[in-house]
Coordinates of C-alpha atoms in Angstrom, one line a residue:
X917 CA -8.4 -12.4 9.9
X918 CA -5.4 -13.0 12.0
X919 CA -5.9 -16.5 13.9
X920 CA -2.9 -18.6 14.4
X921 CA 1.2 -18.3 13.2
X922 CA 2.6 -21.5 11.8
X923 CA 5.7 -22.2 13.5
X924 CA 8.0 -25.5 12.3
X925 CA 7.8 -26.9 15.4
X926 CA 4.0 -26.4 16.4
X927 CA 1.4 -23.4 15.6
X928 CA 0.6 -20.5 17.4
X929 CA -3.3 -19.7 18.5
X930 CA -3.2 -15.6 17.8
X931 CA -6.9 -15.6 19.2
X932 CA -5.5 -14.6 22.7
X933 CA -2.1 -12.5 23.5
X934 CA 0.7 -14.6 23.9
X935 CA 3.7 -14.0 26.3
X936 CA 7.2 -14.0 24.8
X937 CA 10.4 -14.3 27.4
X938 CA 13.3 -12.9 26.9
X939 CA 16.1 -14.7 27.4
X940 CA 19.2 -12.2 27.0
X941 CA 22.7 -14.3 26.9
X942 CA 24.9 -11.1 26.7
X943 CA 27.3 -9.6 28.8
X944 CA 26.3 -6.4 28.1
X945 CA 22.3 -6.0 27.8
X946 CA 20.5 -2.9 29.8
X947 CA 18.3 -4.9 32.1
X948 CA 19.6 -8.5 32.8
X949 CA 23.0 -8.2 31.0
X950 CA 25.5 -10.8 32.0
X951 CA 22.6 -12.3 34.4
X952 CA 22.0 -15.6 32.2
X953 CA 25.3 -16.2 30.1
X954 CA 25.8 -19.3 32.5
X955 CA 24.2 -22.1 30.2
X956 CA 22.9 -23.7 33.8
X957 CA 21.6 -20.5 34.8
X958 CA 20.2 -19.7 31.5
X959 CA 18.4 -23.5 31.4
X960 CA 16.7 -22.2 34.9
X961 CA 15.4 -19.3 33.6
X962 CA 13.3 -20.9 30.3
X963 CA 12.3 -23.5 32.8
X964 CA 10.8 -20.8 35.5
X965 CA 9.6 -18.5 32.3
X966 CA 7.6 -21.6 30.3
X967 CA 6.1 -22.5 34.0
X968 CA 5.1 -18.7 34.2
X969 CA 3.6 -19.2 31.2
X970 CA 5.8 -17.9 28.5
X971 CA 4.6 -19.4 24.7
X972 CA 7.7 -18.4 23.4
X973 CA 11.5 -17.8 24.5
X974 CA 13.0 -14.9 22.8
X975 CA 17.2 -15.7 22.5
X976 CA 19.6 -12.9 22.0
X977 CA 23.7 -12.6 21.8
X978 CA 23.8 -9.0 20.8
X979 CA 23.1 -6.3 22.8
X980 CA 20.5 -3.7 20.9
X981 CA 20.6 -1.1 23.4
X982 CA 21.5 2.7 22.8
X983 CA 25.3 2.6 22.6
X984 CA 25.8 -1.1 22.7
X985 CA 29.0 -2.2 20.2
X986 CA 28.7 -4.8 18.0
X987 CA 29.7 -8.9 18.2
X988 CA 31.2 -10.6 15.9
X989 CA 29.1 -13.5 13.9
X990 CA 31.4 -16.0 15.5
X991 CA 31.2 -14.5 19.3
X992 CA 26.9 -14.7 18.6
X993 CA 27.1 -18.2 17.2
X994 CA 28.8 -19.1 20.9
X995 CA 26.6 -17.5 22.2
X996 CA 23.0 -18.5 20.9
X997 CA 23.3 -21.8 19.3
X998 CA 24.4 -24.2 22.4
X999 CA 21.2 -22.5 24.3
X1000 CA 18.7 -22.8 21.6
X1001 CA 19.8 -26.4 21.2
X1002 CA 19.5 -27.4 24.7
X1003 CA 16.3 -25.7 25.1
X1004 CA 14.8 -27.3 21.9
X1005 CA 15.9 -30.8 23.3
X1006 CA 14.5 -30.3 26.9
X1007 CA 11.3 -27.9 26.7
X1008 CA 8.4 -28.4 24.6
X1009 CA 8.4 -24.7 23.6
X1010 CA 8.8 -22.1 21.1
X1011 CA 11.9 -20.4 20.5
X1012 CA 12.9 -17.2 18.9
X1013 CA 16.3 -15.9 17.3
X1014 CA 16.8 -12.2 18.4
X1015 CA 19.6 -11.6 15.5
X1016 CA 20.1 -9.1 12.3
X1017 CA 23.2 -11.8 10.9
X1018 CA 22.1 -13.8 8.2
X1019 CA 24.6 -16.5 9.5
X1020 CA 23.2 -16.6 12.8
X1021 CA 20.0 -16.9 11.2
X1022 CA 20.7 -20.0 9.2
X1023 CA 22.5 -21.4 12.0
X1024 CA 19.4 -20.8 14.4
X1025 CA 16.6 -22.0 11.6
X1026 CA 19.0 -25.3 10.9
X1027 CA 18.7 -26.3 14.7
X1028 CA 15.2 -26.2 15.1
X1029 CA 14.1 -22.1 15.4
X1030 CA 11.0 -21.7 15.5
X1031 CA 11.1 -17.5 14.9
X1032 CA 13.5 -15.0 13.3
X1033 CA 13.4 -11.6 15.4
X1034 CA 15.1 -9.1 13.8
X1035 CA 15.8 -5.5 14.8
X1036 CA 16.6 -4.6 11.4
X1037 CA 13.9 -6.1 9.7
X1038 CA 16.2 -8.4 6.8
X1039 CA 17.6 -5.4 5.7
X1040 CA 21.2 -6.7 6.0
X1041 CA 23.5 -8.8 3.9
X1042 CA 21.7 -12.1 2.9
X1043 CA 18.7 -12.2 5.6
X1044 CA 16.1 -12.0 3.0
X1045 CA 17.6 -14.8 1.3
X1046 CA 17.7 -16.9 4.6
X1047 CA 14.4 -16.9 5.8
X1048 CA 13.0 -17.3 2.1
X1049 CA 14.8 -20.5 1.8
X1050 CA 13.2 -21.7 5.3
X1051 CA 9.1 -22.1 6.5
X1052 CA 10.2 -19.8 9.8
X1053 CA 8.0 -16.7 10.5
X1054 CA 9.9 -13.4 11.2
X1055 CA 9.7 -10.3 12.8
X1056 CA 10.1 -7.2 11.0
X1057 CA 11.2 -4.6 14.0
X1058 CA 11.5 -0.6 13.0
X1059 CA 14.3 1.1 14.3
X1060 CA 15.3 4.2 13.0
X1061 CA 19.4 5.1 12.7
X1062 CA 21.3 2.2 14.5
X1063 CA 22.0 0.8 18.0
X1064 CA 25.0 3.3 18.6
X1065 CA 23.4 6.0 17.4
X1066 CA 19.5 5.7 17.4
X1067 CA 18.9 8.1 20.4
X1068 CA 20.5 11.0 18.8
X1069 CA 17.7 13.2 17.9
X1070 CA 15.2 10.3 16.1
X1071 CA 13.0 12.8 13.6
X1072 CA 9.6 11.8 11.9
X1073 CA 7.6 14.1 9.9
X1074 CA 4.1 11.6 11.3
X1075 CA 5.8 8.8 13.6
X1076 CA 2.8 6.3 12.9
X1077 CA 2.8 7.2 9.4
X1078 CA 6.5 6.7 8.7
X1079 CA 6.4 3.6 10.3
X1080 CA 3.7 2.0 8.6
X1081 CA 5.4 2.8 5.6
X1082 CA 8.3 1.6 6.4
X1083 CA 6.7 -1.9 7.1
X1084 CA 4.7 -1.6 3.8
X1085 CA 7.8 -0.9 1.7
X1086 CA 9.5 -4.1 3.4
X1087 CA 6.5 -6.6 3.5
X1088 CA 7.1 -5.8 -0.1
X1089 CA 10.7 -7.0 -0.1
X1090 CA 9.9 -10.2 1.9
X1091 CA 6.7 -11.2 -0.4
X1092 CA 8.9 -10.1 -3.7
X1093 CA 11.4 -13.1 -2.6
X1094 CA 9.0 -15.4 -1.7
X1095 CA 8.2 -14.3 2.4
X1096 CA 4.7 -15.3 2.9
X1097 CA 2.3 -12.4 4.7
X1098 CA 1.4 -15.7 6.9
X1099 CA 5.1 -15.5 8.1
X1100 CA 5.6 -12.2 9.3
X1101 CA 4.8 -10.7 12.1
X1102 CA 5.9 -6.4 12.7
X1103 CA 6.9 -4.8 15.5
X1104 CA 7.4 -0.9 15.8
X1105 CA 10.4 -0.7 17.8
X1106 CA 9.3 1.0 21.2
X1107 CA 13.0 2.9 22.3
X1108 CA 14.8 2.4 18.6
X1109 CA 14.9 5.9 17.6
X1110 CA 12.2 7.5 19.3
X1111 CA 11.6 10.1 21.6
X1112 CA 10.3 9.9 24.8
X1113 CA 6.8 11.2 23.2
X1114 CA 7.0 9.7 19.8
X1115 CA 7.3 6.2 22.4
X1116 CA 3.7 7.2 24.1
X1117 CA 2.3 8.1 20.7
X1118 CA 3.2 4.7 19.7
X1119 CA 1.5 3.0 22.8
X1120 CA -1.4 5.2 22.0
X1121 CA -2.3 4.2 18.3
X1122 CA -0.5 0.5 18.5
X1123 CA -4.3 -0.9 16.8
X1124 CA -3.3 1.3 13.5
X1125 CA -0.4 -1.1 12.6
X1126 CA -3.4 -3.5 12.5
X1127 CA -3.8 -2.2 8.8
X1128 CA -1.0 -4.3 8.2
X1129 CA -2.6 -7.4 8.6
X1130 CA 0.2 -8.7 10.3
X1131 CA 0.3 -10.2 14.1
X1132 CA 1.8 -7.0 15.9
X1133 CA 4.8 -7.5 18.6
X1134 CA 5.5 -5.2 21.3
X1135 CA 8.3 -4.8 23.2
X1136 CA 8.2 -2.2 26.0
X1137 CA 9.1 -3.8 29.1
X1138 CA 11.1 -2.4 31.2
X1139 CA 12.4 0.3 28.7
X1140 CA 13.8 3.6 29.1
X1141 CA 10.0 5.5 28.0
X1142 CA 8.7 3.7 31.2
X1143 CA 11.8 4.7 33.0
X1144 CA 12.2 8.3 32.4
X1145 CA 8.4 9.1 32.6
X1146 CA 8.3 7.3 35.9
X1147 CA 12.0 8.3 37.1
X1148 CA 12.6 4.8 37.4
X1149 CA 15.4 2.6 37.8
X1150 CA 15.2 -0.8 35.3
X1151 CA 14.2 -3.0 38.2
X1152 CA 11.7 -0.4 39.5
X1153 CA 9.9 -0.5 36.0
X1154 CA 7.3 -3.6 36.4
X1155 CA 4.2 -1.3 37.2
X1156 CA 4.7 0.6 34.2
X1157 CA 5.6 -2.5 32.2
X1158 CA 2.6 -4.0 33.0
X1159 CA 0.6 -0.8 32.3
X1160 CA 2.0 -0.9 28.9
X1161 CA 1.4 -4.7 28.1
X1162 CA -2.1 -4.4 28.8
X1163 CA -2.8 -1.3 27.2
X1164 CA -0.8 -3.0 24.0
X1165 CA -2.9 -6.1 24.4
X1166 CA -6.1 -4.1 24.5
X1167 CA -5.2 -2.4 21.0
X1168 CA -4.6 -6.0 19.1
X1169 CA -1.1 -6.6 19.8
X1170 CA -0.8 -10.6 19.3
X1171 CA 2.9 -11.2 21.1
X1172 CA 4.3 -9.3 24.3
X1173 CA 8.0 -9.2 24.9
X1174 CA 9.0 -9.3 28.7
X1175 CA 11.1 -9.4 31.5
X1176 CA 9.3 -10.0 34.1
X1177 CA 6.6 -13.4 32.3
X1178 CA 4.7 -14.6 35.7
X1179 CA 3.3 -11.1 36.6
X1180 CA 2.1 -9.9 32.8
X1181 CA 0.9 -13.6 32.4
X1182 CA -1.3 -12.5 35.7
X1183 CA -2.0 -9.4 34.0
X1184 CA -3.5 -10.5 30.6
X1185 CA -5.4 -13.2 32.5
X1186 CA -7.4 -10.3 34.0
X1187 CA -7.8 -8.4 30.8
X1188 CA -9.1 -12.0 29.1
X1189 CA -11.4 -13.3 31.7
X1190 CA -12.9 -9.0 31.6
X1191 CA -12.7 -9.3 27.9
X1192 CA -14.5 -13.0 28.4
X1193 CA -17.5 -11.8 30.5
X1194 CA -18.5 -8.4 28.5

């Protein structure tokens, strides 16, 4: 039974869902791009998330959205390591590296990361070897094609079924090189190759990746599924976010990946303190 993640700097209670901020220090992100690549700015944000109630701050210097071009490892080095050292020396909280380099990954685990989040799920160049030679946990995230061209005509022949396999075939690759099960966590990718409807099928059948036994991250806020069904501009999405998050923490999903932390902090209260009194 799934009941805590072990994390260098402290563990992780999975008996509740926990709240992961995103912290995005890009120019170029779809929802809060360029907002926080001013490190004071950036500093204020973890400060106002972890009050909101945020367990962990999710860090990322690459844009993954549909489109996005890629940055060089030295441009994401700038980028992510100054901020995850400065938050690591003034916050008591957990931090997460939103990264597919293996460089950036070393770099991040070496100055006190607490989590590897990666989009491509260690498949590139070295990243296995990384996080095997560490004690970090890691997120394996499914994305079908890549960033520039995920969106063009994703095609599944059962998307639950694919995507469970594709998690079994790389929980193989991490425990072949010495990942521990107890340090992985998977997340299916809402928006990275998927269809508007293979998105909602997702959201509908999130507690069969609990086969996995793995702790199950979701990341749907403010994304283009909530958008297009609602005809909704990004900062018009929080209603349907927090429809999502709490229909993801009702199927098992252990980590939530927002936006928008003090009002789906709110929102998970009210699902525990239900779930409490049953």
């Amino acid at each position: 039974m799934l009941n805590q993640l072990n994390c260098p700097s402290s563990i992780l209670d999975l008996s509740t869902p926990h709240v992961m901020g995103i912290l995005n220090v890009t120019p170029d992100s779809f929802s809060d791009g360029g907002k926080f690549t001013h490190f004071e700015h950036a500093l204020k944000q973890v400060q106002q998330m972890i009050d909101a109630g945020a367990s962990i701050i999710d860090i990322g210097g690459e844009s993954t959205r549909p489109g996005a071009a890629d940055v060089s490892e030295s441009d994401e080095l700038a980028r992510v390591i100054p901020i995850l050292k400065a938050i690591k020396q003034n916050f008591d909280v957990l931090v997460s590296i939103d990264t597919s380099k293996a460089v950036v990954m070393k770099a991040a685990i070496d100055n006190g990361a607490d989590i590897i989040n990666d989009v491509r799920a260690l498949q590139n160049e070295g990243c296995l070897d990384v996080v095997a030679n560490s004690t970090v946990p890691v997120c394996l995230m499914h994305m079908q094609g890549l960033p520039r061209t995920m969106q063009n005509k994703p095609s599944y022949d059962d998307v639950i079924e694919d995507i469970i396999d594709f998690f079994e075939q790389r929980i193989q690759a991490c425990l072949a090189i010495g990942i521990a099960r107890e340090r992985l966590i998977v997340d299916p990718g809402f928006g990275f190759g998927k269809t508007l409807s293979q998105n909602f099928k997702l959201l509908a059948n999130l507690s069969k990746f609990t086969k996995l036994a793995c702790p199950i991250l979701a990341g749907i806020s403010r994304k283009s599924m909530i958008g297009n069904l609602l005809n909704r501009d990004v900062e018009q999405r929080l209603a349907g976010s927090l429809s999502a998050a709490i229909l993801a923490a009702q199927q098992g999903v252990h980590i939530i990946r927002v936006h928008d932390v003090e009002e789906t902090v709110d929102a998970l209260k009210v699902l525990n303190a239900v779930a409490e009194n049953k």
